[in-house]
Every structure is written in structure tokens, then in C-alpha cells.
Coordinates of C-alpha atoms in Angstrom, one line a residue:
X1 CA 0.0 0.0 0.0
X2 CA 1.4 3.4 -1.0
X3 CA 2.5 5.5 1.9
X4 CA 2.5 9.3 2.2
X5 CA 5.2 11.0 0.2
X6 CA 6.8 13.6 2.4
X7 CA 9.3 16.2 1.2
X8 CA 13.0 15.2 1.5
X9 CA 14.8 18.0 3.3
X10 CA 17.2 20.1 1.3
X11 CA 20.0 19.4 3.8
X12 CA 19.6 15.6 3.4
X13 CA 19.6 15.9 -0.4
X14 CA 22.7 18.1 -0.4
X15 CA 24.5 15.4 1.5
X16 CA 23.6 12.4 -0.6
X17 CA 23.1 13.7 -4.2
X18 CA 26.4 13.4 -6.0
X19 CA 27.6 14.1 -9.5
X20 CA 26.6 10.7 -10.9
X21 CA 24.3 9.1 -8.3
X22 CA 22.8 9.3 -4.8
X23 CA 24.8 7.9 -2.0
X24 CA 24.8 8.1 1.8
X25 CA 25.1 6.3 5.2
X26 CA 22.0 4.2 6.1
X27 CA 19.7 5.0 7.6
X28 CA 21.1 8.3 9.0
X29 CA 21.3 9.9 5.5
X30 CA 19.6 7.5 3.2
X31 CA 16.5 6.1 4.9
X32 CA 13.4 4.3 3.5
X33 CA 11.5 7.6 3.8
X34 CA 14.1 9.4 1.7
X35 CA 14.2 6.5 -0.8
X36 CA 10.4 6.7 -1.1
X37 CA 10.6 10.4 -1.9
X38 CA 13.2 9.9 -4.5
X39 CA 11.3 7.0 -6.0
X40 CA 8.2 9.2 -6.3
X41 CA 10.3 12.0 -7.9
X42 CA 12.0 9.7 -10.3
X43 CA 8.7 8.2 -11.4
X44 CA 7.2 11.6 -11.9
X45 CA 10.3 13.0 -13.7
X46 CA 10.6 10.0 -16.0
X47 CA 7.0 10.3 -17.2
X48 CA 7.3 6.6 -18.1
X49 CA 4.5 4.0 -17.7
X50 CA 7.1 1.5 -16.3
X51 CA 10.5 1.5 -14.6
X52 CA 12.8 -1.4 -13.7
X53 CA 14.6 -1.6 -10.3
X54 CA 17.2 -3.9 -8.7
X55 CA 19.4 -3.9 -5.6
X56 CA 22.7 -5.3 -4.5
X57 CA 23.4 -7.5 -1.5
X58 CA 23.6 -4.8 1.2
X59 CA 21.2 -5.6 4.1
X60 CA 19.7 -2.0 3.9
X61 CA 18.8 -2.6 0.2
X62 CA 15.7 -4.6 1.0
X63 CA 13.8 -1.8 2.8
X64 CA 15.2 0.9 0.5
X65 CA 14.2 -1.0 -2.7
X66 CA 10.7 -1.6 -1.3
X67 CA 10.4 2.1 -0.3
X68 CA 11.7 3.3 -3.7
X69 CA 9.2 1.1 -5.5
X70 CA 6.4 2.3 -3.3
X71 CA 7.3 5.9 -4.1
X72 CA 7.3 5.2 -7.9
X73 CA 4.0 3.4 -7.7
X74 CA 2.6 6.5 -5.9
X75 CA 3.5 8.5 -9.0
X76 CA 1.4 6.1 -11.0
X77 CA 4.3 4.1 -12.4
X78 CA 4.4 0.3 -12.7
X79 CA 7.6 -1.2 -11.3
X80 CA 9.4 -4.3 -12.5
X81 CA 11.6 -5.6 -9.8
X82 CA 14.4 -7.9 -11.0
X83 CA 15.7 -8.4 -7.5
X84 CA 19.4 -9.0 -6.7
X85 CA 21.5 -7.8 -9.6
X86 CA 24.8 -6.2 -10.6
X87 CA 24.6 -2.7 -11.9
X88 CA 25.4 -3.8 -15.4
X89 CA 22.6 -6.3 -15.2
X90 CA 20.2 -3.4 -14.3
X91 CA 21.6 -1.3 -17.2
X92 CA 21.0 -4.3 -19.5
X93 CA 17.4 -4.6 -18.2
X94 CA 16.8 -0.9 -18.9
X95 CA 18.1 -1.3 -22.5
X96 CA 16.4 -4.7 -23.1
X97 CA 13.1 -3.5 -21.7
X98 CA 13.3 0.0 -23.0
X99 CA 12.5 1.7 -19.8
X100 CA 14.1 3.9 -17.0
X101 CA 15.9 2.0 -14.3
X102 CA 17.1 2.4 -10.7
X103 CA 19.8 0.4 -9.0
X104 CA 20.0 0.4 -5.2
X105 CA 23.8 0.2 -4.5
X106 CA 26.7 2.0 -3.0
X107 CA 29.2 0.2 -5.3
X108 CA 32.6 -0.1 -3.5
X109 CA 31.6 2.0 -0.4
X110 CA 31.7 0.4 3.0
X111 CA 28.7 -1.6 4.4
X112 CA 27.2 1.4 6.2
X113 CA 26.5 3.1 2.9
X114 CA 23.9 2.6 0.2
X115 CA 22.8 4.5 -2.8
X116 CA 20.7 4.8 -6.0
X117 CA 22.0 4.8 -9.5
X118 CA 19.4 6.1 -12.0
X119 CA 19.2 5.8 -15.8
X120 CA 16.7 6.7 -18.5
X121 CA 15.3 4.3 -21.1
X122 CA 18.0 2.4 -22.9
X123 CA 20.4 2.9 -19.9
X124 CA 20.7 6.6 -20.7
X125 CA 22.7 8.4 -18.1
X126 CA 21.0 10.4 -15.3
X127 CA 23.4 12.6 -13.4
X128 CA 24.4 16.2 -12.8
X129 CA 23.1 18.1 -15.9
X130 CA 21.1 15.2 -17.1
X131 CA 18.1 15.0 -14.7
X132 CA 19.5 14.2 -11.3
X133 CA 19.2 17.8 -10.1
X134 CA 15.6 18.0 -11.2
X135 CA 14.8 14.7 -9.5
X136 CA 16.2 16.1 -6.3
X137 CA 14.1 19.2 -6.6
X138 CA 11.0 17.1 -7.1
X139 CA 11.9 15.0 -4.1
X140 CA 12.2 18.1 -2.0
X141 CA 8.7 19.1 -2.9
X142 CA 7.1 15.8 -1.9
X143 CA 3.6 15.0 -2.9
X144 CA 0.5 16.1 -1.0
X145 CA -1.8 13.8 -3.0
X146 CA 0.0 10.8 -4.5
X147 CA -1.6 9.4 -7.6
X148 CA -1.1 5.8 -6.6
X149 CA -2.2 3.0 -8.9
X150 CA 1.2 1.7 -10.0
X151 CA 1.6 -2.0 -9.9
X152 CA 4.6 -4.1 -8.8
X153 CA 5.8 -7.2 -10.7
X154 CA 8.9 -9.4 -10.6
X155 CA 11.1 -10.7 -13.4
X156 CA 14.2 -12.7 -13.7
X157 CA 16.7 -11.6 -16.4
X158 CA 19.9 -13.2 -15.1
X159 CA 20.2 -15.9 -17.8
X160 CA 19.2 -13.5 -20.6
X161 CA 21.9 -11.1 -19.4
X162 CA 24.5 -13.8 -19.2
X163 CA 23.8 -14.8 -22.8
X164 CA 24.1 -11.1 -23.8
X165 CA 27.5 -10.9 -22.2
X166 CA 28.7 -14.0 -23.9
X167 CA 27.5 -12.6 -27.3
X168 CA 30.5 -10.2 -27.3
X169 CA 33.0 -13.0 -27.9
X170 CA 33.4 -16.1 -30.1
X171 CA 32.8 -18.7 -27.5
X172 CA 34.2 -21.5 -29.8
X173 CA 37.6 -19.7 -29.7
X174 CA 37.9 -19.7 -25.9
X175 CA 40.5 -22.1 -24.4
X176 CA 40.6 -23.8 -21.0
X177 CA 42.2 -20.9 -19.2
X178 CA 42.6 -21.1 -15.5
X179 CA 40.8 -18.2 -14.0
X180 CA 40.3 -17.0 -10.4
X181 CA 37.5 -14.5 -9.8
X182 CA 37.4 -12.5 -6.5
X183 CA 33.9 -11.0 -6.2
X184 CA 34.5 -9.7 -2.6
X185 CA 31.1 -10.9 -1.4
X186 CA 29.5 -8.5 -3.9
X187 CA 27.1 -9.0 -6.8
X188 CA 29.8 -10.7 -8.9
X189 CA 29.0 -13.8 -6.8
X190 CA 25.6 -13.9 -8.7
X191 CA 26.5 -12.8 -12.2
X192 CA 30.0 -14.3 -12.7
X193 CA 28.8 -17.9 -12.4
X194 CA 25.9 -17.3 -14.7
X195 CA 28.2 -16.1 -17.4
X196 CA 31.2 -18.4 -16.8
X197 CA 29.5 -21.8 -16.0
X198 CA 28.8 -22.7 -19.7
X199 CA 32.3 -21.7 -20.8
X200 CA 35.4 -23.9 -21.1
X201 CA 37.4 -22.1 -18.4
X202 CA 38.8 -23.9 -15.4
X203 CA 37.7 -21.2 -13.0
X204 CA 37.4 -20.6 -9.3
X205 CA 35.2 -18.2 -7.4
X206 CA 36.7 -16.4 -4.3
X207 CA 34.4 -14.8 -1.7
X208 CA 31.3 -15.6 -3.8
X209 CA 28.8 -15.5 -1.0
X210 CA 26.6 -12.4 -1.2
X211 CA 27.3 -10.5 2.0
X212 CA 26.9 -6.8 2.2
X213 CA 29.0 -6.6 5.3
X214 CA 32.1 -7.5 3.3
X215 CA 33.6 -9.9 5.8
X216 CA 36.8 -10.7 3.8
X217 CA 38.0 -7.4 2.4
X218 CA 36.4 -4.2 0.9
X219 CA 34.9 -4.5 -2.5
X220 CA 37.1 -1.8 -4.0
X221 CA 39.6 -3.4 -6.4
X222 CA 41.2 -0.1 -7.4
X223 CA 43.0 -0.2 -4.0
X224 CA 46.1 -2.5 -4.2
X225 CA 45.6 -4.0 -0.7
X226 CA 42.3 -5.4 -1.9
X227 CA 44.0 -7.5 -4.6
X228 CA 46.4 -9.3 -2.2
X229 CA 44.2 -12.3 -1.7
X230 CA 43.5 -12.7 -5.4
X231 CA 47.2 -12.3 -6.3
X232 CA 48.2 -15.0 -3.8
X233 CA 45.5 -17.3 -5.1
X234 CA 46.6 -16.8 -8.7
X235 CA 50.2 -17.7 -7.7
X236 CA 49.3 -20.7 -5.5
X237 CA 47.0 -22.3 -8.1
X238 CA 49.1 -21.4 -11.2
X239 CA 46.2 -19.6 -12.7
X240 CA 46.5 -17.7 -16.0
X241 CA 44.6 -14.6 -14.8
X242 CA 42.8 -13.1 -11.8
X243 CA 39.6 -11.0 -12.0
X244 CA 38.6 -8.6 -9.2
X245 CA 35.1 -7.1 -9.2
X246 CA 33.8 -4.3 -7.1
X247 CA 30.6 -4.4 -4.9
X248 CA 28.1 -3.9 -7.6
X249 CA 30.2 -5.8 -10.2
X250 CA 30.2 -3.2 -12.9
X251 CA 34.0 -2.7 -12.6
X252 CA 36.8 -5.2 -13.1
X253 CA 40.5 -5.2 -12.5
X254 CA 42.9 -8.0 -13.6
X255 CA 46.0 -9.6 -12.2
X256 CA 48.4 -11.4 -14.5
X257 CA 49.8 -14.9 -14.1
X258 CA 52.5 -13.4 -11.8
X259 CA 49.9 -11.9 -9.5
X260 CA 50.7 -8.4 -10.6
X261 CA 47.8 -5.9 -11.0
X262 CA 46.9 -4.8 -14.5
X263 CA 45.9 -1.1 -14.7
X264 CA 42.6 0.0 -16.1
X265 CA 44.5 1.8 -18.8
X266 CA 46.1 -1.4 -20.1
X267 CA 42.8 -3.3 -20.1
X268 CA 41.3 -0.3 -22.0
X269 CA 44.0 -0.5 -24.6
X270 CA 43.7 -4.3 -25.0
X271 CA 39.9 -4.2 -25.4
X272 CA 40.1 -1.2 -27.7
X273 CA 42.3 -3.0 -30.1
X274 CA 40.1 -6.1 -30.0
X275 CA 37.0 -4.0 -30.7
X276 CA 38.8 -2.3 -33.6
X277 CA 39.8 -5.7 -35.1
X278 CA 36.2 -6.8 -34.8
X279 CA 34.3 -3.7 -36.0
X280 CA 36.9 -1.9 -38.2
X281 CA 38.3 1.6 -37.9
X282 CA 36.5 4.2 -36.0
X283 CA 36.5 6.4 -32.9
X284 CA 37.3 4.9 -29.5
X285 CA 36.9 6.8 -26.3
X286 CA 39.3 7.1 -23.4
X287 CA 39.1 9.4 -20.4
X288 CA 41.8 12.0 -19.8
X289 CA 43.6 10.2 -17.0
X290 CA 44.2 7.0 -19.1
X291 CA 47.8 6.3 -19.9
X292 CA 49.2 7.7 -23.2
X293 CA 49.6 4.1 -24.2
X294 CA 45.8 4.0 -24.8
X295 CA 45.5 6.5 -27.6
X296 CA 48.8 5.2 -29.0
X297 CA 47.3 1.6 -29.1
X298 CA 44.1 2.9 -30.6
X299 CA 46.0 4.6 -33.5
X300 CA 48.2 1.5 -34.0
X301 CA 45.0 -0.6 -34.5
X302 CA 43.6 1.8 -37.0
X303 CA 41.2 3.7 -34.7
X304 CA 40.7 7.4 -33.8
X305 CA 41.2 8.1 -30.1
X306 CA 38.7 10.6 -28.6
X307 CA 39.6 12.1 -25.2
X308 CA 36.8 12.6 -22.7
X309 CA 36.1 13.9 -19.2
X310 CA 36.0 11.4 -16.3
X311 CA 32.6 10.0 -15.5
X312 CA 30.0 7.8 -17.1
X313 CA 27.6 10.5 -18.2
X314 CA 30.3 12.3 -20.2
X315 CA 31.6 9.0 -21.8
X316 CA 28.1 7.9 -22.8
X317 CA 27.3 11.3 -24.3
X318 CA 30.5 11.2 -26.3
X319 CA 29.7 7.7 -27.5
X320 CA 26.4 8.9 -28.8
X321 CA 27.9 11.9 -30.5
X322 CA 30.8 10.1 -32.1
X323 CA 29.3 6.6 -32.8
X324 CA 32.2 5.0 -30.9
X325 CA 31.8 1.2 -30.3
X326 CA 33.9 1.3 -27.1
X327 CA 35.2 3.6 -24.4
X328 CA 37.3 3.0 -21.3
X329 CA 38.2 4.7 -18.1
X330 CA 41.3 4.1 -16.0
X331 CA 39.1 3.5 -13.0
X332 CA 37.9 0.2 -14.4
X333 CA 34.7 1.2 -16.3
X334 CA 34.4 -0.1 -19.8
X335 CA 31.5 1.0 -22.1
X336 CA 30.2 -0.8 -25.2
X337 CA 27.9 0.5 -27.9
X338 CA 26.4 -2.9 -28.2
X339 CA 25.6 -2.8 -24.4
X340 CA 23.4 0.3 -24.7
X341 CA 26.6 2.4 -24.3
X342 CA 26.6 1.2 -20.7
X343 CA 29.6 -0.1 -18.8
X344 CA 30.2 -3.7 -18.0
X345 CA 33.2 -5.3 -16.3
X346 CA 32.0 -8.7 -17.3
X347 CA 32.1 -7.9 -21.0
X348 CA 35.5 -6.4 -20.7
X349 CA 36.8 -9.4 -18.8
X350 CA 35.4 -11.8 -21.3
X351 CA 37.0 -9.9 -24.2
X352 CA 40.3 -10.0 -22.4
X353 CA 40.0 -13.7 -21.9
X354 CA 39.2 -14.2 -25.6
X355 CA 42.4 -12.3 -26.5
X356 CA 44.4 -14.3 -24.1
X357 CA 43.0 -17.5 -25.6
X358 CA 43.9 -16.5 -29.1
X359 CA 47.4 -15.3 -28.2
X360 CA 48.4 -18.5 -26.4
X361 CA 51.0 -16.6 -24.4
X362 CA 51.0 -15.5 -20.7
X363 CA 48.9 -12.4 -19.9
X364 CA 52.1 -10.4 -18.9
X365 CA 53.6 -11.1 -22.4
X366 CA 50.3 -10.2 -24.1
X367 CA 50.3 -6.8 -22.3
X368 CA 54.0 -6.1 -22.4
X369 CA 53.8 -4.1 -25.7
X370 CA 51.1 -1.8 -24.1
X371 CA 53.0 -1.3 -20.8
X372 CA 55.1 1.7 -21.9
X373 CA 55.2 4.3 -19.1
X374 CA 55.6 4.8 -15.3
X375 CA 52.7 6.2 -13.4
X376 CA 52.1 7.9 -10.0
X377 CA 48.7 6.3 -9.5
X378 CA 46.0 8.6 -8.1
X379 CA 47.3 10.8 -5.3
X380 CA 44.6 12.6 -3.3
X381 CA 45.4 15.8 -1.4
X382 CA 43.1 17.7 0.8
X383 CA 43.4 21.5 0.2
X384 CA 41.7 24.5 1.7
X385 CA 40.8 26.2 -1.5
X386 CA 40.6 24.0 -4.6
X387 CA 40.3 26.8 -7.2
X388 CA 43.1 28.8 -5.7
X389 CA 45.5 25.8 -5.7
X390 CA 44.6 24.9 -9.3
X391 CA 45.3 28.5 -10.4
X392 CA 48.7 28.4 -8.6
X393 CA 49.7 25.1 -10.2
X394 CA 48.5 26.3 -13.6
X395 CA 50.6 29.5 -13.3
X396 CA 53.7 27.4 -12.3
X397 CA 53.4 25.2 -15.4
X398 CA 52.1 28.0 -17.7
X399 CA 55.1 27.5 -20.1
X400 CA 53.8 24.0 -21.0
X401 CA 50.8 23.1 -23.2
X402 CA 47.7 22.7 -21.0
X403 CA 43.9 22.5 -21.0
X404 CA 41.0 22.6 -18.6
X405 CA 38.7 19.9 -20.0
X406 CA 38.5 18.3 -16.6
X407 CA 40.6 20.0 -14.0
X408 CA 44.1 21.0 -15.2
X409 CA 46.1 18.9 -17.6
X410 CA 49.7 19.8 -18.3
X411 CA 51.6 18.3 -21.2
X412 CA 55.3 18.4 -20.5
X413 CA 56.3 16.5 -23.6
X414 CA 57.6 13.1 -22.4
X415 CA 55.6 13.5 -19.1
X416 CA 52.1 14.8 -18.3
X417 CA 49.7 15.1 -15.4
X418 CA 46.1 15.8 -14.6
X419 CA 45.0 17.6 -11.4
X420 CA 41.2 17.7 -10.9
X421 CA 38.9 18.3 -8.0
X422 CA 36.8 15.7 -6.3
X423 CA 33.1 16.0 -6.9
X424 CA 32.3 15.4 -3.3
X425 CA 35.2 16.5 -1.1
X426 CA 37.8 19.4 -0.9
X427 CA 40.4 17.1 -2.6
X428 CA 42.6 17.4 -5.6
X429 CA 43.3 14.2 -7.5
X430 CA 46.7 14.0 -9.2
X431 CA 47.5 11.5 -11.9
X432 CA 51.0 11.7 -13.5
X433 CA 52.8 9.7 -16.1
X434 CA 56.4 9.8 -17.3
X435 CA 59.0 7.6 -19.0
X436 CA 60.3 6.1 -15.8
X437 CA 59.7 6.1 -12.0
X438 CA 62.6 8.6 -11.3
X439 CA 60.9 11.3 -13.4
X440 CA 57.5 10.4 -11.9
X441 CA 59.0 11.0 -8.4
X442 CA 60.7 14.3 -9.3
X443 CA 57.5 15.7 -10.9
X444 CA 55.2 14.5 -8.1
X445 CA 57.5 16.2 -5.5
X446 CA 57.4 19.4 -7.5
X447 CA 53.6 19.4 -7.7
X448 CA 53.1 18.4 -4.0
X449 CA 55.2 21.4 -3.0
X450 CA 52.7 23.6 -4.8
X451 CA 49.8 21.9 -3.1
X452 CA 51.1 22.5 0.4

């Protein structure tokens, strides 16, 4: 039965509405009451007869999903609930069913958090500048007289999704690779077996139990400490490759047969070349903190690299504008035109395994031609005044080529860096690349002195 839709206070919304999604501590910031209000606002904003929703394995997701669905029904919208899902499964459902979608997840955040990722029909992005602000405004208004009348139904799309993921590769060309997948008690424990079970891999699942308290390690594979268990298992079993998924399983990172982490840039370059061989020359997207090896690899494979801002809404918009078949981000997001321009770590992983099967060499050897530069990794620094510090750094490096596409990017010839502000905190994020680690260290020290 539909409950009253109360306004969500501006203070609460200011704390949980981010650039790309909604995220906060439960229930202090994101409560069922707040979720109900956002569900109503999303249903009203979408003006669609139906929406599809899903949730991850966090304990708070049950009540939040129920409340969100209740709010959408109060707006007169029918809700199709596909239950437990990865975020890329929800995006697939949005594209497959042709309707807006909502995923209840906080991705890689700790267990105390939850959130809501929204999309339009066909997995179209909903973020800052593409509807999220208007939805927040509607949530703040509430509804004195909810329409009601929306119906709730349930549907299982897991096997349909798994078949869709496998359609991106030639299954007959896959070899019996030894694969270890660490899903960190996240939604990969549901979707990875559905995709991999029919394939010829000798594969093992680590931490596959769905447990939103994350009892083994955080579901954030971009942090090296969260790859330790996977690396050790790859080495102890003699596996060919390790796969590490985040909490909602839309991102993936790899380790090679030596247990060494593979950067998101290297996987972007590998998949980009595979897509160009399959689909022919054309534009391929990469965000501006990807290694220079990525655009170089794209050109070498006959493609045209297109540089974008960081973030899924920007990448998806550029894919639509350019007609690109693929786009990659250093953070482990990989976007496919054939996947409704949405990102999927599973698809990227499967394409990488297809390339490894064809090459018949160790992964480290396959990637060696693409591993060309030394990198600082992302260095976060808290500053008092983001804009003032950016101006100071820009002035210091004014003699070099630079742009402000997303923060400040300086091109020093054989080295470069990007310094951009966080969307949620008074932080500056530094990514720097150079020919070797010595130059990286020198330039990082120079920039850190300016940040102090």
C-alpha cells in the first residue's frame, strides 16, 4: 500500500546527491523515507509508464528498494523488480526492456552506505546536468496527493543477461584458461557464475557468498591492498589470470599470471584493439587520466582516439555523439555501444580472456607491448581552496601546453599530469605519467610542494 510521500529536506539531499548518483550512510542519511521520496520524484520525472529496479546484497537494500518502488507506484508508475543484480545487469534490463531504471547500490563503499544509480530508457545516463538535479528538486517538494495505482511485478533476467555478455565473444575460440575471480562478497557472486559456467574455463570463485557486510575485504579493487588475496591465489594455483570485481560488479581489474595488478588503462588498450579488429576503424573513447599508451594503441590498431572527461555521463554522451563502439576509463569502467553504451566489467573481462585464448601466451607477455610508461597512481590531497590551488599550479606550469577539459592537464612532452577536483570533497586528485619512475618521483614532488 502506498505511503504518504513527504518532502525530502534540502539538507539531506545536499549530502547524498552526488555528480553521478545518490549515496549516503544508512539510515542516517539515506533512509526508507528518503528513498520513497526519491522513487516518487523519479517516477514523476521519467513520465514513463514502467520502470525497472534492482538492488545489491547490502542488508539495507531490502527496505530501500521496497520504499523506492512504493514511491514510484505512488507516482502512478508500474515497477518491474528484477531483485538482486549487478549494476550492469540493471543497465541491460533498462536497455532490453526500453524503460528507465534504478539500481540500489553503493558500489565499492563500506557496508554502512547505500545509494541509488538512476538511468533513462536504454540505460541513458541520469546525473548532474542530465536530470538528477531536477529529480532532487521534485523529491524536496514531496507530494500532498500521490496518484497511486502503479503495480509491482517481478522478473528474472539473469540468464538473458548472461547470454548477452557471452555474445560479445566467439565462445568457440575460448580455451581452457585457469581463471580466479574474486567477487569480494559482492554481486559478482551472482553474475559471474551465470556467465562463466557454460564456458570452457577452469575457474574458481573467491568470496562468492553475497554478503553486504564484506567480511573478507572491501569490494574496492582499485586499491592494491584489496588485490592481495587474489594475487596470492593466482600464484598458488598457477592460474592464467585473476579477475577482481567491485561491490556492484560493474567494474573489473585484472592480475596477470605473476599476481601483478593490471591497470585499467592497459585493459582499456587491450579491449580497444580487440574491438577495432572486430568492428573496423572508427572512434574509440578514453578518459583523460588514461595512460598515453591507450591513444597510441588505438591509433596503431587503425582507430581514432577521442579524449573525454572522467565519468559515465560524459563518456556515454560522447559515445552517442561520435558513434564509438567502445570507451574505457582508467578506473575500471568499460563502455560498449552494443551494451546500450553502458559499462560492464564482465564484458571487458570476457573480451580480455578471448584475446588471451587467441594469443596463447601469458597475460604479462600479451600486455607487455602496451605497458610503456611509469605512473604515479592517483594521489589525493586535501586542500583549503581548490580553485586557488589549481590557479597556482596552472601558473607554475604555464610554459607547457595545457587544457582545462576536466581540472588542469599539463603536457610536458615526455611527461604529463592531470589535477582535478573531487566531486564530493575538498580534494585534488593527481595522476601523473612519465617515461620512468625517477621522473615520476621528481614531478610528483614538484607538484606536492605547490599543493602544500
